[in-house]
Amino acid sequence: MSSASTSLKIPSFEDVQAARQRISGAAHRTPVLTSRTADGIAAASLFFKAENLQRAGAFKFRGAYNAVAALDQSSRRNGVVAFSSGNHAQALAYAARLQGVPATIVMPTDAPEIKIAATKAYGAEIHFYDRYTEDREEISQRLAAERGATLIPPFDHPDVIAGQGTAALELIEDVGELDLLVVPLGGGGLLAGSALSARALSPVCRIVGVEPEAGNDGQQSLRKGEVVHIPPPKSIADGAIVTHIGERNFAILKRTVDEIITVTDAQLVETMRFFAERMKIIVEPTGCLAAAAIMHGVLPCPGARAGILLSGGNVDLKAFNTLLGTR
């Protein structure tokens, strides 16, 4: 990490607790689901935190609402700008609308149509870019500067990280201390926030992040001890298609996370199928990352009490049906 990044504000568990107060009454306290069949497959006691049932369809609402709620009145008037492939876009658009704040979202042209439609429906202005030839962060910074708006990135932001940490906080409050917490990993907001909560509430818990095999920048970063940048990966886990982990996020991950592993797109599809057929819920590919690692034996945990974050359920039904039609 660069010397400049050491001056960045790194959130703490106290910030997660403050976020819980801010989002109370706005974010859903999502249920924790269990399945005897899943327990049998893993030979463990599994607790699925169903953020696919969160407002705007993903955990992202927590961090987005917290970040907007933390703005002063002048910043609220000038609006917010974000970049996202979909879930943060929807979450910030919805959170901003609920709080009367104008929002502009920079989205890739190949973002899932359902996520584009929802972002528009929440009242945000959308600015499209090509994820393989253009820099979304540069575009977003320029737009924010031109409009005097506040840039709220999808993961490398203290209030976003703190908000995301409330999901694991609720999970551990509901089921008690865990032996293992498994969390999807894209830019690192959910994993970093979850780690803050787990280390405070279940200190001996093993914490593992899971990312798509095609984009293992997080795994490389943890092994190397510094943030590793990769070309834009291609995976059905569109919410985890990032080129690097955020600096704030990595500052937390490198001291709290035990391991980062990967799963294949085929394993994600089979996990989606399990949730649809056996648990009667729709979980998007990215949302299945953590569960896939357990269900397919990539992360064996016999006898463990394991918490698993299902991060979102925003998947186009045509794409969902197409994916589940393949084996």
Short mmCIF file of C-alpha atoms in Angstrom, two decimals:
data_model
loop_
_atom_site.label_atom_id
_atom_site.label_comp_id
_atom_site.label_asym_id
_atom_site.label_seq_id
_atom_site.Cartn_x
_atom_site.Cartn_y
_atom_site.Cartn_z
CA MET A 1 0.00 0.00 0.00
CA SER A 2 1.28 3.44 -0.88
CA SER A 3 2.28 5.89 1.82
CA ALA A 4 -0.54 8.17 0.70
CA SER A 5 -3.12 5.49 1.35
CA THR A 6 -2.06 5.16 4.99
CA SER A 7 -3.80 8.48 5.68
CA LEU A 8 -7.13 7.14 4.38
CA LYS A 9 -9.91 6.73 6.90
CA ILE A 10 -10.21 3.04 7.72
CA PRO A 11 -13.54 2.18 9.36
CA SER A 12 -13.79 0.23 12.61
CA PHE A 13 -16.47 -1.93 14.22
CA GLU A 14 -17.71 1.21 15.96
CA ASP A 15 -18.45 2.62 12.51
CA VAL A 16 -20.42 -0.54 11.69
CA GLN A 17 -22.46 -0.01 14.85
CA ALA A 18 -23.08 3.63 13.88
CA ALA A 19 -24.14 2.48 10.40
CA ARG A 20 -26.64 0.10 11.95
CA GLN A 21 -28.31 3.05 13.65
CA ARG A 22 -28.40 5.10 10.43
CA ILE A 23 -29.94 2.38 8.29
CA SER A 24 -32.37 1.12 10.94
CA GLY A 25 -35.89 1.34 9.56
CA ALA A 26 -34.62 1.69 5.98
CA ALA A 27 -32.72 -1.56 5.34
CA HIS A 28 -34.41 -4.90 5.94
CA ARG A 29 -33.10 -7.18 8.66
CA THR A 30 -32.94 -10.08 6.24
CA PRO A 31 -33.67 -13.64 7.39
CA VAL A 32 -31.12 -16.34 8.09
CA LEU A 33 -32.08 -19.47 6.15
CA THR A 34 -31.11 -23.08 6.82
CA SER A 35 -31.36 -26.30 4.83
CA ARG A 36 -30.97 -29.86 6.09
CA THR A 37 -29.99 -30.89 2.58
CA ALA A 38 -27.24 -28.27 2.43
CA ASP A 39 -26.06 -29.29 5.90
CA GLY A 40 -25.85 -32.88 4.69
CA ILE A 41 -23.83 -31.95 1.60
CA ALA A 42 -21.34 -29.95 3.66
CA ALA A 43 -21.45 -32.14 6.79
CA ALA A 44 -21.78 -28.88 8.68
CA SER A 45 -24.36 -26.48 10.13
CA LEU A 46 -24.87 -23.76 7.52
CA PHE A 47 -26.53 -20.41 8.11
CA PHE A 48 -27.37 -18.45 4.95
CA LYS A 49 -27.78 -14.67 5.41
CA ALA A 50 -30.30 -13.90 2.65
CA GLU A 51 -29.25 -10.50 1.33
CA ASN A 52 -30.93 -11.46 -1.95
CA LEU A 53 -34.07 -10.41 -0.04
CA GLN A 54 -32.65 -6.99 0.86
CA ARG A 55 -34.15 -3.78 -0.54
CA ALA A 56 -32.96 -3.24 -4.13
CA GLY A 57 -32.13 -6.94 -4.15
CA ALA A 58 -28.65 -6.95 -2.60
CA PHE A 59 -26.51 -6.11 0.44
CA LYS A 60 -25.36 -2.99 -1.41
CA PHE A 61 -28.36 -1.07 -0.09
CA ARG A 62 -26.83 -1.09 3.37
CA GLY A 63 -23.64 0.69 2.42
CA ALA A 64 -25.29 3.01 -0.07
CA TYR A 65 -27.95 4.19 2.37
CA ASN A 66 -25.38 4.68 5.12
CA ALA A 67 -23.08 6.72 2.85
CA VAL A 68 -25.90 9.01 1.69
CA ALA A 69 -27.25 9.38 5.23
CA ALA A 70 -23.83 10.51 6.44
CA LEU A 71 -23.70 13.46 3.99
CA ASP A 72 -24.18 17.04 5.17
CA GLN A 73 -26.99 19.15 3.75
CA SER A 74 -24.80 20.98 1.22
CA SER A 75 -23.49 17.69 -0.18
CA ARG A 76 -27.02 16.30 -0.38
CA ARG A 77 -28.13 19.24 -2.53
CA ASN A 78 -25.24 18.74 -4.98
CA GLY A 79 -26.04 15.06 -5.37
CA VAL A 80 -23.99 11.88 -5.60
CA VAL A 81 -22.13 10.02 -8.34
CA ALA A 82 -21.29 6.32 -8.35
CA PHE A 83 -19.88 3.69 -10.70
CA SER A 84 -21.26 0.17 -10.70
CA SER A 85 -22.08 -2.86 -12.82
CA GLY A 86 -25.49 -3.00 -11.23
CA ASN A 87 -26.11 -3.73 -7.56
CA HIS A 88 -24.42 -0.62 -6.14
CA ALA A 89 -26.05 1.35 -8.96
CA GLN A 90 -29.52 0.22 -7.93
CA ALA A 91 -28.79 0.54 -4.23
CA LEU A 92 -27.40 4.07 -4.44
CA ALA A 93 -30.16 5.21 -6.80
CA TYR A 94 -32.80 3.88 -4.40
CA ALA A 95 -31.07 5.15 -1.25
CA ALA A 96 -30.64 8.59 -2.81
CA ARG A 97 -34.29 8.74 -3.90
CA LEU A 98 -35.48 7.81 -0.43
CA GLN A 99 -33.41 10.66 1.00
CA GLY A 100 -34.20 13.24 -1.70
CA VAL A 101 -30.68 13.33 -3.16
CA PRO A 102 -29.96 13.50 -6.95
CA ALA A 103 -27.92 10.54 -8.24
CA THR A 104 -25.84 9.88 -11.35
CA ILE A 105 -24.60 6.35 -11.99
CA VAL A 106 -21.78 5.34 -14.35
CA MET A 107 -22.64 1.84 -15.66
CA PRO A 108 -21.02 -0.48 -18.22
CA THR A 109 -22.88 -0.92 -21.49
CA ASP A 110 -23.01 -4.69 -20.87
CA ALA A 111 -24.55 -4.47 -17.40
CA PRO A 112 -27.53 -6.82 -16.94
CA GLU A 113 -30.65 -5.22 -18.41
CA ILE A 114 -32.62 -5.85 -15.22
CA LYS A 115 -30.09 -3.81 -13.25
CA ILE A 116 -30.11 -0.96 -15.77
CA ALA A 117 -33.91 -0.88 -15.75
CA ALA A 118 -34.11 -0.86 -11.97
CA THR A 119 -31.53 1.93 -11.68
CA LYS A 120 -33.55 4.06 -14.11
CA ALA A 121 -36.77 3.25 -12.25
CA TYR A 122 -35.24 4.54 -9.02
CA GLY A 123 -34.77 7.90 -10.72
CA ALA A 124 -31.03 8.01 -11.32
CA GLU A 125 -29.34 9.47 -14.39
CA ILE A 126 -27.22 6.79 -16.11
CA HIS A 127 -23.94 7.46 -17.90
CA PHE A 128 -22.76 4.42 -19.90
CA TYR A 129 -19.16 3.36 -20.58
CA ASP A 130 -17.26 0.42 -22.12
CA ARG A 131 -15.73 -1.59 -19.26
CA TYR A 132 -12.99 -2.99 -21.52
CA THR A 133 -11.78 0.29 -23.05
CA GLU A 134 -12.74 3.08 -20.62
CA ASP A 135 -11.89 3.86 -16.99
CA ARG A 136 -15.07 4.08 -14.91
CA GLU A 137 -13.32 5.72 -11.97
CA GLU A 138 -11.88 8.50 -14.16
CA ILE A 139 -15.29 9.11 -15.74
CA SER A 140 -16.98 9.23 -12.34
CA GLN A 141 -14.41 11.59 -10.85
CA ARG A 142 -14.81 13.93 -13.81
CA LEU A 143 -18.60 13.96 -13.52
CA ALA A 144 -18.46 14.55 -9.78
CA ALA A 145 -16.01 17.44 -10.22
CA GLU A 146 -18.13 19.03 -12.97
CA ARG A 147 -21.28 18.86 -10.84
CA GLY A 148 -19.84 19.49 -7.39
CA ALA A 149 -21.28 16.11 -6.42
CA THR A 150 -19.98 13.56 -3.93
CA LEU A 151 -18.43 10.42 -5.38
CA ILE A 152 -19.58 7.28 -3.54
CA PRO A 153 -17.67 4.32 -4.99
CA PRO A 154 -19.07 0.79 -4.66
CA PHE A 155 -16.53 -0.52 -2.17
CA ASP A 156 -13.54 1.70 -1.33
CA HIS A 157 -15.40 4.11 0.97
CA PRO A 158 -15.50 4.07 4.79
CA ASP A 159 -19.26 4.58 5.10
CA VAL A 160 -19.95 1.96 2.43
CA ILE A 161 -17.71 -0.59 4.17
CA ALA A 162 -19.32 0.13 7.54
CA GLY A 163 -22.80 -0.25 6.10
CA GLN A 164 -21.97 -3.57 4.48
CA GLY A 165 -20.66 -4.85 7.80
CA THR A 166 -24.14 -4.69 9.29
CA ALA A 167 -25.18 -7.88 7.44
CA ALA A 168 -22.63 -10.04 9.26
CA LEU A 169 -23.39 -8.20 12.49
CA GLU A 170 -27.03 -9.26 12.21
CA LEU A 171 -26.10 -12.80 11.21
CA ILE A 172 -23.91 -13.36 14.28
CA GLU A 173 -26.47 -11.71 16.56
CA ASP A 174 -29.14 -14.06 15.22
CA VAL A 175 -27.24 -17.38 15.29
CA GLY A 176 -24.42 -16.84 17.76
CA GLU A 177 -20.68 -17.23 17.34
CA LEU A 178 -19.43 -19.01 14.24
CA ASP A 179 -16.52 -21.27 13.43
CA LEU A 180 -16.40 -20.00 9.85
CA LEU A 181 -17.72 -16.96 7.94
CA VAL A 182 -17.67 -17.16 4.13
CA VAL A 183 -18.26 -14.01 2.09
CA PRO A 184 -18.35 -13.16 -1.63
CA LEU A 185 -15.49 -10.94 -2.77
CA GLY A 186 -15.46 -8.37 -5.56
CA GLY A 187 -14.06 -5.00 -4.58
CA GLY A 188 -13.95 -5.98 -0.92
CA GLY A 189 -16.62 -3.85 0.73
CA LEU A 190 -18.76 -6.73 1.98
CA LEU A 191 -15.79 -8.85 3.05
CA ALA A 192 -14.05 -5.98 4.83
CA GLY A 193 -17.21 -4.90 6.66
CA SER A 194 -18.07 -8.50 7.52
CA ALA A 195 -14.57 -9.05 8.89
CA LEU A 196 -14.91 -6.03 11.19
CA SER A 197 -18.12 -7.48 12.63
CA ALA A 198 -16.83 -11.04 12.87
CA ARG A 199 -13.60 -10.12 14.62
CA ALA A 200 -15.59 -8.13 17.20
CA LEU A 201 -18.47 -10.55 17.77
CA SER A 202 -16.95 -13.95 16.98
CA PRO A 203 -13.21 -13.41 17.42
CA VAL A 204 -12.03 -17.00 16.83
CA CYS A 205 -14.10 -17.34 13.65
CA ARG A 206 -12.20 -18.19 10.48
CA ILE A 207 -12.96 -15.65 7.73
CA VAL A 208 -12.76 -16.64 4.07
CA GLY A 209 -13.47 -14.60 0.94
CA VAL A 210 -14.58 -16.19 -2.32
CA GLU A 211 -14.15 -14.71 -5.79
CA PRO A 212 -14.63 -15.99 -9.35
CA GLU A 213 -11.79 -18.12 -10.68
CA ALA A 214 -11.41 -15.80 -13.69
CA GLY A 215 -10.76 -12.79 -11.45
CA ASN A 216 -8.62 -13.78 -8.48
CA ASP A 217 -7.06 -10.39 -7.82
CA GLY A 218 -8.02 -10.63 -4.16
CA GLN A 219 -6.35 -14.00 -3.74
CA GLN A 220 -3.22 -12.68 -5.43
CA SER A 221 -3.28 -9.54 -3.28
CA LEU A 222 -3.57 -11.41 0.02
CA ARG A 223 -0.71 -13.72 -0.95
CA LYS A 224 1.52 -10.87 -2.12
CA GLY A 225 0.68 -8.49 0.72
CA GLU A 226 -0.27 -5.61 -1.57
CA VAL A 227 -3.10 -4.72 -3.94
CA VAL A 228 -2.70 -6.54 -7.26
CA HIS A 229 -4.32 -5.16 -10.42
CA ILE A 230 -5.58 -7.49 -13.16
CA PRO A 231 -7.27 -6.99 -16.56
CA PRO A 232 -11.11 -6.94 -16.44
CA PRO A 233 -12.10 -10.58 -15.87
CA LYS A 234 -14.95 -12.35 -17.66
CA SER A 235 -17.34 -14.29 -15.45
CA ILE A 236 -21.07 -14.75 -14.94
CA ALA A 237 -20.46 -13.24 -11.48
CA ASP A 238 -20.92 -9.72 -12.86
CA GLY A 239 -21.00 -8.13 -9.42
CA ALA A 240 -17.45 -9.36 -8.77
CA ILE A 241 -15.93 -8.23 -12.07
CA VAL A 242 -13.33 -5.80 -10.73
CA THR A 243 -9.69 -5.21 -11.54
CA HIS A 244 -8.50 -4.68 -7.97
CA ILE A 245 -9.55 -4.49 -4.32
CA GLY A 246 -9.98 -1.06 -2.75
CA GLU A 247 -7.10 0.30 -0.63
CA ARG A 248 -9.26 0.76 2.49
CA ASN A 249 -10.74 -2.67 2.01
CA PHE A 250 -7.35 -4.33 1.66
CA ALA A 251 -6.06 -2.56 4.76
CA ILE A 252 -8.78 -4.43 6.67
CA LEU A 253 -8.57 -7.72 4.78
CA LYS A 254 -4.84 -8.23 5.19
CA ARG A 255 -5.14 -8.16 9.00
CA THR A 256 -8.47 -9.95 9.42
CA VAL A 257 -9.08 -12.44 6.60
CA ASP A 258 -7.61 -15.94 6.82
CA GLU A 259 -7.90 -16.99 3.19
CA ILE A 260 -9.29 -16.05 -0.22
CA ILE A 261 -10.34 -18.86 -2.57
CA THR A 262 -12.03 -19.12 -5.97
CA VAL A 263 -14.89 -21.02 -7.60
CA THR A 264 -15.76 -21.65 -11.24
CA ASP A 265 -18.72 -20.34 -13.19
CA ALA A 266 -20.00 -23.92 -13.50
CA GLN A 267 -19.99 -24.26 -9.71
CA LEU A 268 -21.93 -20.98 -9.45
CA VAL A 269 -24.58 -22.28 -11.85
CA GLU A 270 -25.05 -25.51 -9.89
CA THR A 271 -25.35 -23.52 -6.66
CA MET A 272 -27.97 -21.26 -8.23
CA ARG A 273 -29.83 -24.41 -9.22
CA PHE A 274 -29.69 -25.76 -5.67
CA PHE A 275 -31.15 -22.58 -4.21
CA ALA A 276 -33.91 -22.47 -6.81
CA GLU A 277 -34.86 -26.14 -6.62
CA ARG A 278 -34.32 -26.95 -2.95
CA MET A 279 -34.66 -23.65 -1.06
CA LYS A 280 -37.03 -21.88 -3.48
CA ILE A 281 -35.03 -18.67 -3.69
CA ILE A 282 -33.34 -16.80 -6.55
CA VAL A 283 -29.71 -15.95 -5.94
CA GLU A 284 -27.62 -14.26 -8.64
CA PRO A 285 -24.26 -15.75 -9.68
CA THR A 286 -22.22 -13.30 -7.59
CA GLY A 287 -24.48 -13.98 -4.63
CA CYS A 288 -23.61 -17.69 -4.87
CA LEU A 289 -19.83 -17.27 -4.57
CA ALA A 290 -19.54 -18.08 -0.86
CA ALA A 291 -22.12 -20.86 -0.94
CA ALA A 292 -20.52 -22.50 -3.97
CA ALA A 293 -17.22 -22.85 -2.13
CA ILE A 294 -18.92 -24.78 0.67
CA MET A 295 -21.39 -26.79 -1.44
CA HIS A 296 -18.72 -27.98 -3.89
CA GLY A 297 -16.07 -28.87 -1.34
CA VAL A 298 -13.64 -26.13 -2.34
CA LEU A 299 -13.72 -25.10 1.32
CA PRO A 300 -14.29 -28.22 3.44
CA CYS A 301 -15.74 -27.47 6.86
CA PRO A 302 -16.95 -30.72 8.44
CA GLY A 303 -18.69 -30.17 11.76
CA ALA A 304 -18.42 -26.38 11.59
CA ARG A 305 -21.02 -23.73 12.31
CA ALA A 306 -20.61 -21.73 9.11
CA GLY A 307 -22.19 -18.40 8.20
CA ILE A 308 -22.59 -17.79 4.47
CA LEU A 309 -23.47 -14.44 2.90
CA LEU A 310 -25.85 -14.65 -0.07
CA SER A 311 -25.04 -11.22 -1.37
CA GLY A 312 -27.77 -10.59 -3.95
CA GLY A 313 -30.60 -11.82 -6.14
CA ASN A 314 -30.60 -9.41 -9.06
CA VAL A 315 -30.47 -11.65 -12.11
CA ASP A 316 -32.41 -11.30 -15.34
CA LEU A 317 -34.91 -14.15 -15.50
CA LYS A 318 -34.05 -14.95 -19.12
CA ALA A 319 -30.38 -15.20 -18.21
CA PHE A 320 -31.31 -17.19 -15.12
CA ASN A 321 -33.26 -19.70 -17.16
CA THR A 322 -30.50 -19.91 -19.75
CA LEU A 323 -27.87 -20.60 -17.11
CA LEU A 324 -29.95 -23.24 -15.36
CA GLY A 325 -30.61 -24.89 -18.70
CA THR A 326 -26.91 -25.72 -18.98
CA ARG A 327 -25.12 -28.51 -17.15
#
